[in-house]
Tab-separated table of C-alpha atoms in Angstrom:
chain	number	residue	atom	x	y	z
I	105	MET	CA	83.914	136.679	119.272
I	106	LYS	CA	85.216	133.357	117.869
I	107	MET	CA	88.071	133.556	115.403
I	108	ARG	CA	86.433	131.427	112.673
I	109	PHE	CA	84.008	134.313	112.176
I	110	GLU	CA	86.748	136.579	111.157
I	111	ILE	CA	87.643	134.410	108.190
I	112	PRO	CA	86.425	136.039	104.835
I	113	ASP	CA	84.389	134.140	102.375
I	114	GLY	CA	87.256	134.218	99.670
I	115	PHE	CA	89.558	132.565	102.114
I	116	TRP	CA	88.277	129.005	101.361
I	117	SER	CA	88.890	129.402	97.652
I	118	LEU	CA	92.449	128.472	97.981
I	119	PHE	CA	91.448	124.807	98.493
I	120	ARG	CA	89.391	124.863	95.186
I	121	SER	CA	92.058	126.728	93.306
I	122	VAL	CA	94.084	125.159	90.342
I	123	ASN	CA	97.091	126.843	91.834
I	124	ARG	CA	96.495	125.396	95.288
I	125	GLU	CA	99.940	123.802	95.706
I	126	THR	CA	101.831	126.874	94.434
I	127	TYR	CA	99.975	129.102	96.910
I	128	ILE	CA	100.771	126.784	99.778
I	129	GLU	CA	104.409	126.776	98.921
I	130	ALA	CA	104.346	130.541	98.613
I	131	LEU	CA	102.663	130.798	102.207
I	132	LEU	CA	105.325	128.634	103.693
I	133	ALA	CA	108.119	130.688	102.042
I	134	ILE	CA	106.651	133.899	103.391
I	135	ASN	CA	106.022	132.326	106.849
I	136	GLU	CA	109.593	131.178	107.081
I	137	GLU	CA	110.853	134.790	106.358
I	138	TYR	CA	107.994	136.062	108.639
I	139	GLU	CA	109.403	134.060	111.591
I	140	TYR	CA	113.040	135.488	111.377
I	141	ASN	CA	112.205	139.032	110.581
I	142	ASN	CA	112.454	141.384	113.687
I	143	TYR	CA	109.756	143.787	112.593
I	144	PHE	CA	107.122	143.903	109.824
I	145	LEU	CA	107.724	142.232	106.523
I	146	THR	CA	107.475	144.728	103.704
I	147	LYS	CA	105.655	144.079	100.393
I	148	GLU	CA	109.033	144.466	98.458
I	149	ALA	CA	110.638	141.714	100.679
I	150	CYS	CA	107.735	139.236	100.185
I	151	ILE	CA	107.932	139.672	96.422
I	152	GLN	CA	111.829	139.109	96.603
I	153	VAL	CA	111.229	136.007	98.705
I	154	LEU	CA	108.696	134.646	96.166
I	155	SER	CA	110.995	135.580	93.359
I	156	ASP	CA	113.869	133.703	94.838
I	157	LYS	CA	111.718	130.660	95.357
I	158	ASN	CA	110.299	130.795	91.694
I	159	ALA	CA	113.956	130.904	90.473
I	160	ARG	CA	114.604	127.856	92.259
I	161	GLU	CA	111.389	125.757	91.535
I	162	HIS	CA	109.837	127.609	88.687
I	163	PHE	CA	106.148	127.929	89.703
I	164	GLU	CA	103.549	126.969	87.054
I	165	LEU	CA	100.812	129.516	87.685
I	166	LEU	CA	97.422	129.084	85.871
I	167	ARG	CA	94.843	131.760	85.379
I	168	GLU	CA	92.276	131.945	88.095
I	169	GLU	CA	88.733	132.521	87.367
I	170	ASP	CA	88.429	136.029	88.889
I	171	GLU	CA	91.773	137.410	87.326
I	172	ASN	CA	91.599	139.952	84.538
I	173	GLU	CA	93.991	140.918	81.745
I	174	PHE	CA	95.556	143.464	83.939
I	175	ASP	CA	96.461	140.959	86.476
I	176	LEU	CA	98.059	138.649	83.977
I	177	LEU	CA	100.493	141.486	83.096
I	178	GLU	CA	102.056	141.175	86.582
I	179	THR	CA	105.144	139.071	87.478
I	180	THR	CA	104.432	135.681	88.846
I	181	SER	CA	105.562	136.628	92.336
I	182	SER	CA	103.157	139.747	92.276
I	183	ARG	CA	100.214	137.607	90.861
I	184	ILE	CA	100.640	135.359	93.882
I	185	LEU	CA	101.062	137.922	96.555
I	186	ASN	CA	98.113	139.976	95.252
I	187	TRP	CA	95.854	136.892	95.078
I	188	LEU	CA	96.787	135.875	98.742
I	189	LEU	CA	96.073	139.475	99.904
I	190	LYS	CA	92.730	139.480	98.045
I	191	LYS	CA	91.512	136.199	99.632
I	192	GLY	CA	92.588	137.133	103.161
I	193	TRP	CA	95.465	134.754	103.661
I	194	LEU	CA	97.692	137.718	103.973
I	195	LYS	CA	96.804	141.342	105.220
I	196	LYS	CA	98.624	144.611	104.334
I	197	ILE	CA	99.150	147.423	106.680
I	198	GLU	CA	100.225	150.742	105.233
I	199	ASP	CA	102.854	152.726	107.175
I	200	TYR	CA	102.332	156.236	106.200
I	201	SER	CA	105.169	157.503	108.178
I	202	ASN	CA	107.777	155.441	106.494
I	203	LEU	CA	105.828	155.304	103.200
I	204	VAL	CA	105.944	151.501	103.126
I	205	VAL	CA	103.370	148.682	102.881
I	206	ASN	CA	103.786	145.812	105.371
I	207	ILE	CA	102.667	142.368	105.044
I	208	VAL	CA	101.334	140.548	108.101
I	209	ILE	CA	99.783	137.031	108.570
I	210	PRO	CA	96.256	137.179	110.290
I	211	ASP	CA	95.807	134.882	113.368
I	212	TYR	CA	93.271	132.448	111.539
I	213	ALA	CA	95.700	132.149	108.607
I	214	ALA	CA	98.642	131.317	110.825
I	215	ILE	CA	96.748	128.382	112.115
I	216	PHE	CA	96.174	126.873	108.640
I	217	ILE	CA	99.854	127.664	107.620
I	218	ASP	CA	100.977	125.946	110.737
I	219	ALA	CA	99.014	122.968	109.652
I	220	PHE	CA	100.565	123.019	106.111
I	221	GLU	CA	104.007	123.193	107.802
I	222	ARG	CA	103.207	120.164	109.942
I	223	LEU	CA	101.873	118.233	106.957
I	224	THR	CA	105.047	119.127	104.803
I	225	ASN	CA	107.700	118.840	107.468
I	226	GLU	CA	107.820	115.841	110.177
I	227	ASP	CA	111.186	116.753	111.592
I	228	ILE	CA	109.719	117.395	115.027
I	229	GLU	CA	107.949	114.560	116.574
I	230	GLU	CA	105.063	115.546	118.767
I	231	THR	CA	105.294	112.413	120.826
I	232	GLU	CA	108.570	113.428	122.107
I	233	VAL	CA	107.674	117.098	122.729
I	234	TYR	CA	104.511	116.384	124.487
I	235	ILE	CA	105.835	113.816	126.941
I	236	GLN	CA	108.739	116.077	127.870
I	237	ASN	CA	106.322	118.990	128.375
I	238	VAL	CA	104.239	116.852	130.729
I	239	TYR	CA	107.252	115.963	132.894
I	240	ALA	CA	108.573	119.512	132.900
I	241	ASN	CA	105.239	120.998	133.955
I	242	LEU	CA	104.686	118.444	136.729
I	243	TYR	CA	108.230	118.785	138.061
I	244	SER	CA	107.862	122.651	138.030
I	245	PHE	CA	104.520	122.358	139.795
I	246	LYS	CA	106.038	120.203	142.581
I	247	HIS	CA	109.152	122.166	143.148
I	248	ASP	CA	108.306	125.811	142.108
I	249	PRO	CA	106.845	127.733	145.072
I	250	ARG	CA	105.075	130.086	142.425
I	251	ALA	CA	103.242	127.390	140.516
I	252	GLY	CA	99.523	127.507	140.313
I	253	ILE	CA	96.718	125.334	139.092
I	254	SER	CA	97.101	126.554	135.525
I	255	MET	CA	100.292	124.531	135.289
I	256	LEU	CA	98.238	121.391	135.972
I	257	ARG	CA	95.690	122.262	133.187
I	258	THR	CA	98.630	122.682	130.784
I	259	THR	CA	99.833	119.245	131.766
I	260	LEU	CA	96.377	117.858	131.060
I	261	VAL	CA	96.308	119.590	127.661
I	262	ASN	CA	99.733	117.984	126.617
I	263	THR	CA	98.509	114.633	127.867
I	264	ARG	CA	95.342	114.803	125.806
I	265	ARG	CA	97.449	115.881	122.801
I	266	LEU	CA	99.665	112.968	123.224
I	267	ASN	CA	96.727	110.589	123.353
I	268	LYS	CA	95.362	112.355	120.193
I	269	VAL	CA	98.746	111.720	118.260
I	270	LEU	CA	98.746	108.038	119.225
I	271	GLN	CA	95.134	107.659	118.259
I	272	ASP	CA	95.891	109.141	114.889
I	273	MET	CA	98.812	106.879	114.460
I	274	LEU	CA	96.719	103.918	115.180
I	275	HIS	CA	93.793	104.891	112.850
I	276	ASN	CA	96.173	105.695	109.942
I	277	MET	CA	97.606	102.065	110.062
I	278	ASP	CA	94.941	101.030	107.468
I	279	LYS	CA	96.577	102.996	104.667
I	280	PHE	CA	99.662	100.605	105.007
I	281	PHE	CA	97.538	97.657	104.634
I	282	ALA	CA	95.743	99.048	101.504
I	283	ARG	CA	99.287	100.005	100.065
I	284	LEU	CA	100.531	96.486	100.827
I	285	LEU	CA	97.600	94.724	98.922
I	286	ASP	CA	98.237	97.098	95.885
I	287	GLN	CA	101.641	95.597	95.289
I	288	GLU	CA	101.783	92.955	92.471
I	289	SER	CA	105.308	91.670	92.771
I	290	TYR	CA	107.701	90.327	95.430
I	291	GLY	CA	109.998	93.195	95.004
I	292	ASP	CA	107.345	95.728	95.218
I	293	VAL	CA	106.093	94.246	98.512
I	294	LEU	CA	109.611	94.265	99.997
I	295	SER	CA	110.160	98.020	98.765
I	296	GLU	CA	106.726	99.081	100.362
I	297	HIS	CA	107.698	97.384	103.623
I	298	LEU	CA	111.139	98.766	103.929
I	299	GLU	CA	110.714	102.273	102.359
I	300	GLY	CA	107.019	102.801	103.221
I	301	PHE	CA	106.235	101.070	106.598
I	302	VAL	CA	109.539	100.886	108.244
I	303	GLU	CA	110.691	104.265	107.190
I	304	ASP	CA	107.352	106.356	107.701
I	305	MET	CA	105.976	104.341	110.656
I	306	VAL	CA	108.726	102.562	112.572
I	307	GLN	CA	111.581	104.857	112.281
I	308	LYS	CA	109.634	108.189	112.572
I	309	LYS	CA	106.697	107.235	114.989
I	310	TYR	CA	106.705	103.721	116.315
I	311	HIS	CA	110.438	103.975	116.884
I	312	ILE	CA	110.005	106.945	119.105
I	313	LEU	CA	107.451	105.246	121.169
I	314	LYS	CA	109.451	102.041	121.742
I	315	THR	CA	113.055	102.145	120.775
I	316	SER	CA	113.990	105.632	122.009
I	317	ASP	CA	111.816	104.941	125.055
I	318	ASN	CA	110.676	108.471	125.558
I	319	PHE	CA	107.301	107.565	126.952
I	320	TYR	CA	108.687	104.885	129.187
I	321	ARG	CA	111.787	107.085	130.208
I	322	TYR	CA	109.412	109.667	131.859
I	323	LYS	CA	106.504	107.314	132.814
I	324	THR	CA	107.678	106.186	136.281
I	325	ASP	CA	108.867	109.651	137.219
I	326	ILE	CA	105.680	111.380	136.156
I	327	LYS	CA	103.619	108.732	138.271
I	328	ASN	CA	105.735	109.200	141.209
I	329	ILE	CA	105.483	112.944	141.054
I	330	LEU	CA	101.600	112.670	140.767
I	331	LYS	CA	101.534	110.432	143.726
I	332	GLU	CA	103.826	112.816	145.841
I	333	ILE	CA	101.476	115.691	144.926
I	334	ARG	CA	98.444	113.744	145.879
I	335	ASP	CA	99.843	112.753	149.198
I	336	ASP	CA	101.177	116.346	149.995
I	337	GLU	CA	98.164	117.960	151.680
I	338	LYS	CA	99.897	121.249	152.387
I	339	LEU	CA	100.752	121.750	148.857
I	340	ILE	CA	97.244	120.934	147.671
I	341	GLU	CA	95.652	123.468	150.260
I	342	LYS	CA	98.250	126.087	149.067
I	343	ILE	CA	97.186	125.637	145.378
I	344	ARG	CA	93.580	125.762	146.501
I	345	GLU	CA	94.050	129.046	148.346
I	346	ARG	CA	95.864	130.647	145.355
I	347	ALA	CA	93.140	129.534	143.005
I	348	LYS	CA	90.517	131.078	145.294
I	349	ALA	CA	92.482	134.255	145.528
I	350	VAL	CA	92.389	134.734	141.736
I	351	LYS	CA	88.793	133.345	141.443
I	352	ASP	CA	89.951	130.318	139.371
I	353	THR	CA	87.974	127.492	140.848
I	354	LYS	CA	86.699	125.594	137.799
I	355	GLU	CA	88.559	122.366	138.629
I	356	ASP	CA	89.968	121.088	141.818
I	357	VAL	CA	93.526	119.974	142.107
I	358	LEU	CA	92.759	116.486	142.730
I	359	ASP	CA	90.288	116.200	139.871
I	360	LEU	CA	92.994	117.321	137.521
I	361	ILE	CA	95.449	114.849	138.930
I	362	ASP	CA	92.856	112.028	138.391
I	363	MET	CA	92.322	113.145	134.664
I	364	ILE	CA	96.019	113.237	134.103
I	365	GLU	CA	96.515	109.731	135.481
I	366	ARG	CA	93.706	108.406	133.500
I	367	GLY	CA	95.151	110.038	130.446
I	368	PHE	CA	98.305	107.988	131.110
I	369	ASP	CA	96.556	104.834	131.303
I	370	ASP	CA	94.929	105.572	127.959
I	371	ILE	CA	98.465	106.167	126.534
I	372	GLU	CA	99.587	102.729	127.710
I	373	HIS	CA	96.466	101.141	126.109
I	374	ARG	CA	97.059	102.873	122.842
I	375	ILE	CA	100.654	101.788	122.757
I	376	SER	CA	99.590	98.282	123.263
I	377	ASN	CA	97.072	98.470	120.427
I	378	MET	CA	99.965	99.957	118.426
I	379	ASP	CA	101.944	96.789	119.143
I	380	ARG	CA	98.989	94.514	118.034
I	381	GLU	CA	98.475	96.467	114.786
I	382	HIS	CA	102.237	96.309	114.214
I	383	THR	CA	102.210	92.547	114.565
I	384	LYS	CA	99.237	92.202	112.283
I	385	TYR	CA	101.024	94.261	109.546
I	386	ILE	CA	104.254	92.056	109.737
I	387	ARG	CA	102.031	88.986	109.582
I	388	ALA	CA	100.233	90.142	106.531
I	389	THR	CA	103.509	91.210	104.841
I	390	VAL	CA	104.726	87.638	105.213
I	391	THR	CA	101.493	86.210	103.969
I	392	ARG	CA	101.495	88.464	101.024
I	393	LEU	CA	105.153	87.451	100.173
I	394	ASN	CA	104.290	83.819	100.425
I	395	TYR	CA	101.143	84.285	98.127
I	396	LEU	CA	103.270	86.045	95.433
I	397	LEU	CA	106.005	83.372	95.612
I	398	SER	CA	103.482	80.509	95.059
I	399	GLY	CA	100.740	82.335	93.291
I	400	GLN	CA	101.738	81.138	89.798
I	401	THR	CA	102.306	77.436	90.699
I	402	ASP	CA	100.182	76.668	93.802
I	403	THR	CA	96.717	75.456	93.224
I	404	LYS	CA	95.387	77.804	95.866
I	405	GLY	CA	97.020	80.769	94.291
I	406	LEU	CA	95.703	79.875	90.627
I	407	VAL	CA	92.062	79.301	92.025
I	408	VAL	CA	92.213	82.796	93.631
I	409	GLN	CA	93.420	84.340	90.462
I	410	LEU	CA	90.627	82.599	88.537
I	411	LEU	CA	87.985	83.780	91.119
I	412	ASN	CA	89.433	87.409	90.838
I	413	GLN	CA	89.249	87.388	87.186
I	414	MET	CA	85.552	86.068	87.308
I	415	SER	CA	84.568	88.668	89.700
I	416	ALA	CA	86.034	91.499	87.511
I	417	ALA	CA	84.443	90.040	84.281
I	418	ASP	CA	81.526	92.046	82.691
I	419	ASP	CA	79.740	88.884	81.235
I	420	LEU	CA	80.122	86.337	84.034
I	421	ASP	CA	77.871	83.632	82.316
I	422	ASN	CA	80.067	83.529	79.183
I	423	MET	CA	83.292	83.603	81.019
I	424	VAL	CA	81.988	80.475	83.138
I	425	LEU	CA	81.137	78.726	79.918
I	426	THR	CA	84.589	79.475	78.430
I	427	ILE	CA	86.519	78.293	81.643
I	428	GLY	CA	84.313	75.209	81.629
I	429	GLU	CA	85.594	74.336	78.141
I	430	LYS	CA	89.133	74.785	79.049
I	431	MET	CA	89.319	73.602	82.657
I	432	ASN	CA	88.034	70.612	84.716
I	433	LEU	CA	86.660	72.390	87.832
I	434	SER	CA	85.523	69.266	89.224
I	435	PHE	CA	89.175	68.154	89.987
I	436	VAL	CA	89.378	66.751	93.407
I	437	GLU	CA	92.192	69.275	94.424
I	438	ILE	CA	89.901	72.136	93.643
I	439	LEU	CA	86.647	70.794	95.218
I	440	SER	CA	88.277	69.183	98.286
I	441	GLU	CA	87.908	71.290	101.370
I	442	LYS	CA	91.605	70.619	102.153
I	443	SER	CA	93.026	72.408	99.134
I	444	LEU	CA	91.517	75.716	100.239
I	445	TYR	CA	91.043	77.349	103.665
I	446	LYS	CA	89.919	75.095	106.451
I	447	ARG	CA	88.847	76.633	109.668
I	448	ARG	CA	91.023	75.362	112.580
I	449	LYS	CA	89.456	74.143	115.773
I	450	GLY	CA	89.533	76.267	118.786
I	451	LYS	CA	91.549	75.723	121.933
I	452	LYS	CA	88.432	74.397	123.896
I	453	ASP	CA	87.698	71.748	121.188
I	454	PHE	CA	91.320	70.675	121.276
I	455	ILE	CA	91.243	70.254	125.137
I	456	SER	CA	87.970	68.378	125.088
I	457	HIS	CA	89.168	66.123	122.488
I	458	MET	CA	92.451	65.256	124.484
I	459	ALA	CA	90.250	64.789	127.572
I	460	LYS	CA	87.966	62.156	125.732
I	461	GLU	CA	90.884	60.343	124.240
I	462	GLU	CA	91.503	57.098	126.063
I	463	VAL	CA	94.953	56.131	127.169
I	464	GLN	CA	95.903	52.746	125.999
I	465	GLU	CA	98.193	50.599	128.143
I	466	ASP	CA	101.231	48.948	126.547
I	467	LEU	CA	100.499	45.282	125.571
I	468	GLU	CA	102.670	42.361	126.703
I	469	ARG	CA	104.625	40.245	124.282
I	470	GLU	CA	102.063	37.407	124.223
I	471	ALA	CA	99.198	39.784	123.600
I	472	VAL	CA	101.080	41.224	120.713
I	473	LEU	CA	101.756	37.976	119.210
I	474	LYS	CA	98.138	37.071	119.674
I	475	LEU	CA	97.089	40.143	117.835
I	476	ASN	CA	99.498	39.541	114.982
I	477	LYS	CA	98.447	35.847	114.637
I	478	VAL	CA	96.046	34.960	111.669
I	479	GLN	CA	93.621	32.722	113.490
I	480	ALA	CA	90.894	32.628	111.131
I	481	ARG	CA	92.874	30.793	108.270
I	482	PHE	CA	95.181	28.394	109.741
I	483	SER	CA	95.152	26.490	113.133
I	484	LYS	CA	98.085	25.204	115.107
I	485	LYS	CA	97.706	21.621	113.566
I	486	GLN	CA	97.889	22.842	110.007
I	487	ILE	CA	101.117	24.801	110.731
I	488	GLU	CA	102.706	21.685	112.449
I	489	ASP	CA	101.470	19.529	109.426
I	490	PHE	CA	103.306	22.073	107.136
I	491	ILE	CA	106.494	21.607	108.952
I	492	GLU	CA	106.344	17.932	109.101
I	493	GLU	CA	105.373	17.643	105.560
I	494	HIS	CA	108.597	19.551	104.320
I	495	MET	CA	111.077	17.838	106.850
I	496	GLU	CA	113.911	15.580	105.666
I	497	ASN	CA	115.708	13.703	108.421
I	498	GLU	CA	113.717	15.595	110.979
I	499	VAL	CA	114.953	18.990	109.619
I	500	MET	CA	113.080	21.529	107.482
I	501	ASP	CA	115.509	23.794	105.662
I	502	THR	CA	113.960	26.925	104.123
I	503	ARG	CA	116.648	26.903	101.433
I	504	ASN	CA	114.916	23.667	100.016
I	505	LEU	CA	111.372	25.064	100.242
I	506	VAL	CA	109.460	26.066	97.296
I	507	ILE	CA	107.465	29.275	98.132
I	508	ASP	CA	105.321	30.164	95.243
I	509	SER	CA	102.124	31.382	96.795
I	510	ALA	CA	100.809	33.706	99.460
I	511	GLU	CA	99.502	30.778	101.461
I	512	SER	CA	102.732	28.979	101.663
I	513	PHE	CA	104.583	32.247	102.518
I	514	GLU	CA	102.015	32.825	105.213
I	515	LYS	CA	102.369	29.294	106.606
I	516	LEU	CA	106.224	29.786	106.788
I	517	ILE	CA	105.766	33.040	108.814
I	518	LEU	CA	103.286	31.178	111.133
I	519	ALA	CA	105.760	28.267	111.470
I	520	TYR	CA	108.514	30.583	112.558
I	521	ASP	CA	106.098	32.213	115.159
I	522	LEU	CA	105.076	28.859	116.458
I	523	SER	CA	108.795	27.610	116.825
I	524	THR	CA	109.771	30.700	118.902
I	525	ARG	CA	107.374	29.858	121.800
I	526	LYS	CA	108.427	27.881	124.689
I	527	LYS	CA	105.873	25.144	124.493
I	528	SER	CA	106.673	24.575	120.878
I	529	ARG	CA	107.832	21.189	119.631
I	530	TYR	CA	110.326	22.788	117.255
I	531	LEU	CA	113.454	24.863	117.366
I	532	VAL	CA	114.825	27.347	114.832
I	533	ILE	CA	118.579	27.305	113.891
I	534	LYS	CA	120.018	30.147	111.749
I	535	THR	CA	122.331	29.124	108.860
I	536	GLN	CA	125.225	30.924	107.273
I	537	GLU	CA	123.076	32.444	104.631
I	538	THR	CA	121.039	35.401	105.753
I	539	GLN	CA	118.187	35.832	103.206
I	540	ILE	CA	116.554	33.949	100.394
I	541	GLU	CA	114.713	35.576	97.441
I	542	LYS	CA	112.817	33.298	95.277
I	543	ASN	CA	109.564	33.705	93.167
I	544	GLY	CA	108.998	37.231	94.442
I	545	TYR	CA	109.244	36.398	98.167
I	546	CYS	CA	111.955	37.185	100.651
I	547	TYR	CA	112.513	35.252	103.762
I	548	PRO	CA	115.457	34.151	106.152
I	549	ALA	CA	117.622	31.130	105.633
I	550	ILE	CA	116.838	29.080	108.672
I	551	GLN	CA	116.295	25.426	109.652
I	552	PHE	CA	113.414	23.974	111.908
I	553	VAL	CA	114.245	20.945	114.018
I	554	LYS	CA	112.524	18.875	116.517
I	555	LYS	CA	113.361	19.536	120.173
């Protein structure tokens, strides 16, 4: 008969009770005393345990729906014990020979109390216990001549439990993301990250997988043992014969080894996924911190706040009209796609763009001068006429020039360009002065002479 059919109907009322937390604390206290007691735990001992706990923590016990006036006359410890007995969480066995009433914990209740203990106390990490159990069982199976196929089944059970623990850790990462988004200040985000994520996830769970190296410490040895067992045909035949002798032929030895190896591959994949989720959380934390730092001054942050308020408004039309009277929402920084998020191009687009880009060769000096020359406005003869016009005794001195227009300034530049060429009729000579500033134009102090 399955154990769940032994559970009485009133057993589940604990989870609906107004005193649920009080009853759970009482069960944990009785269970702790129950574990260290050599024989039965008497009713008087249970009441004493609950009285001591009540003196330390002061239980607040409210009235239950099925309690009568006589029940309320009892002490707090007696009321708690009687209610747990009535609902089937505890069971009393009367010892008529010794005239005492002993209290025991039923098997089905012990399972739930163990769950309460695990939810309350996280001192023992399952990841560490299970990986050590897997290694110990495989090592014993390989070297103990009395080992049987049941030891491989125990190894498989621990491997599956370890996978389940890692999967639970992975799926519970979303609560850290939700708590991160609930923080409204820079300090709260740092506190949540350091006291929440780092303490609960990294130091207690993720730390055990990575920093302490419990999994990786045993991983290589476990895989080597599995390989040795698979290659040892004598050991496999011996285990098969023992299994046939006791009529235990549900699974073959090699099938169990395959399932254990597959379980270890799943463990590595889940740890890899944990690494990915850990990186995502760190990136989200940094993004949240940057947003809180710039949210009050940056245009993006202010627009996001405005959109959040509009989404939470009851009367959206009136709010839009009010915002339109106060703000210019057609401002370029708000409407421009550059001010908000712009999707980045993928790696393939970047590579194809680079492949299409033409590589330009370096231009020679003559080609550069040709590109810089303004050919459309002034010809070579016009520039030479400009130089001849301003020459005195076959010398044009820029210190004596009157540059008062863009046209004359441009002709001076082109005259200098023309005089630097080999085939030019003129030569440029520098003077003691370096620069001249007149009429808003700045040019070097030089002389043009005929060659």
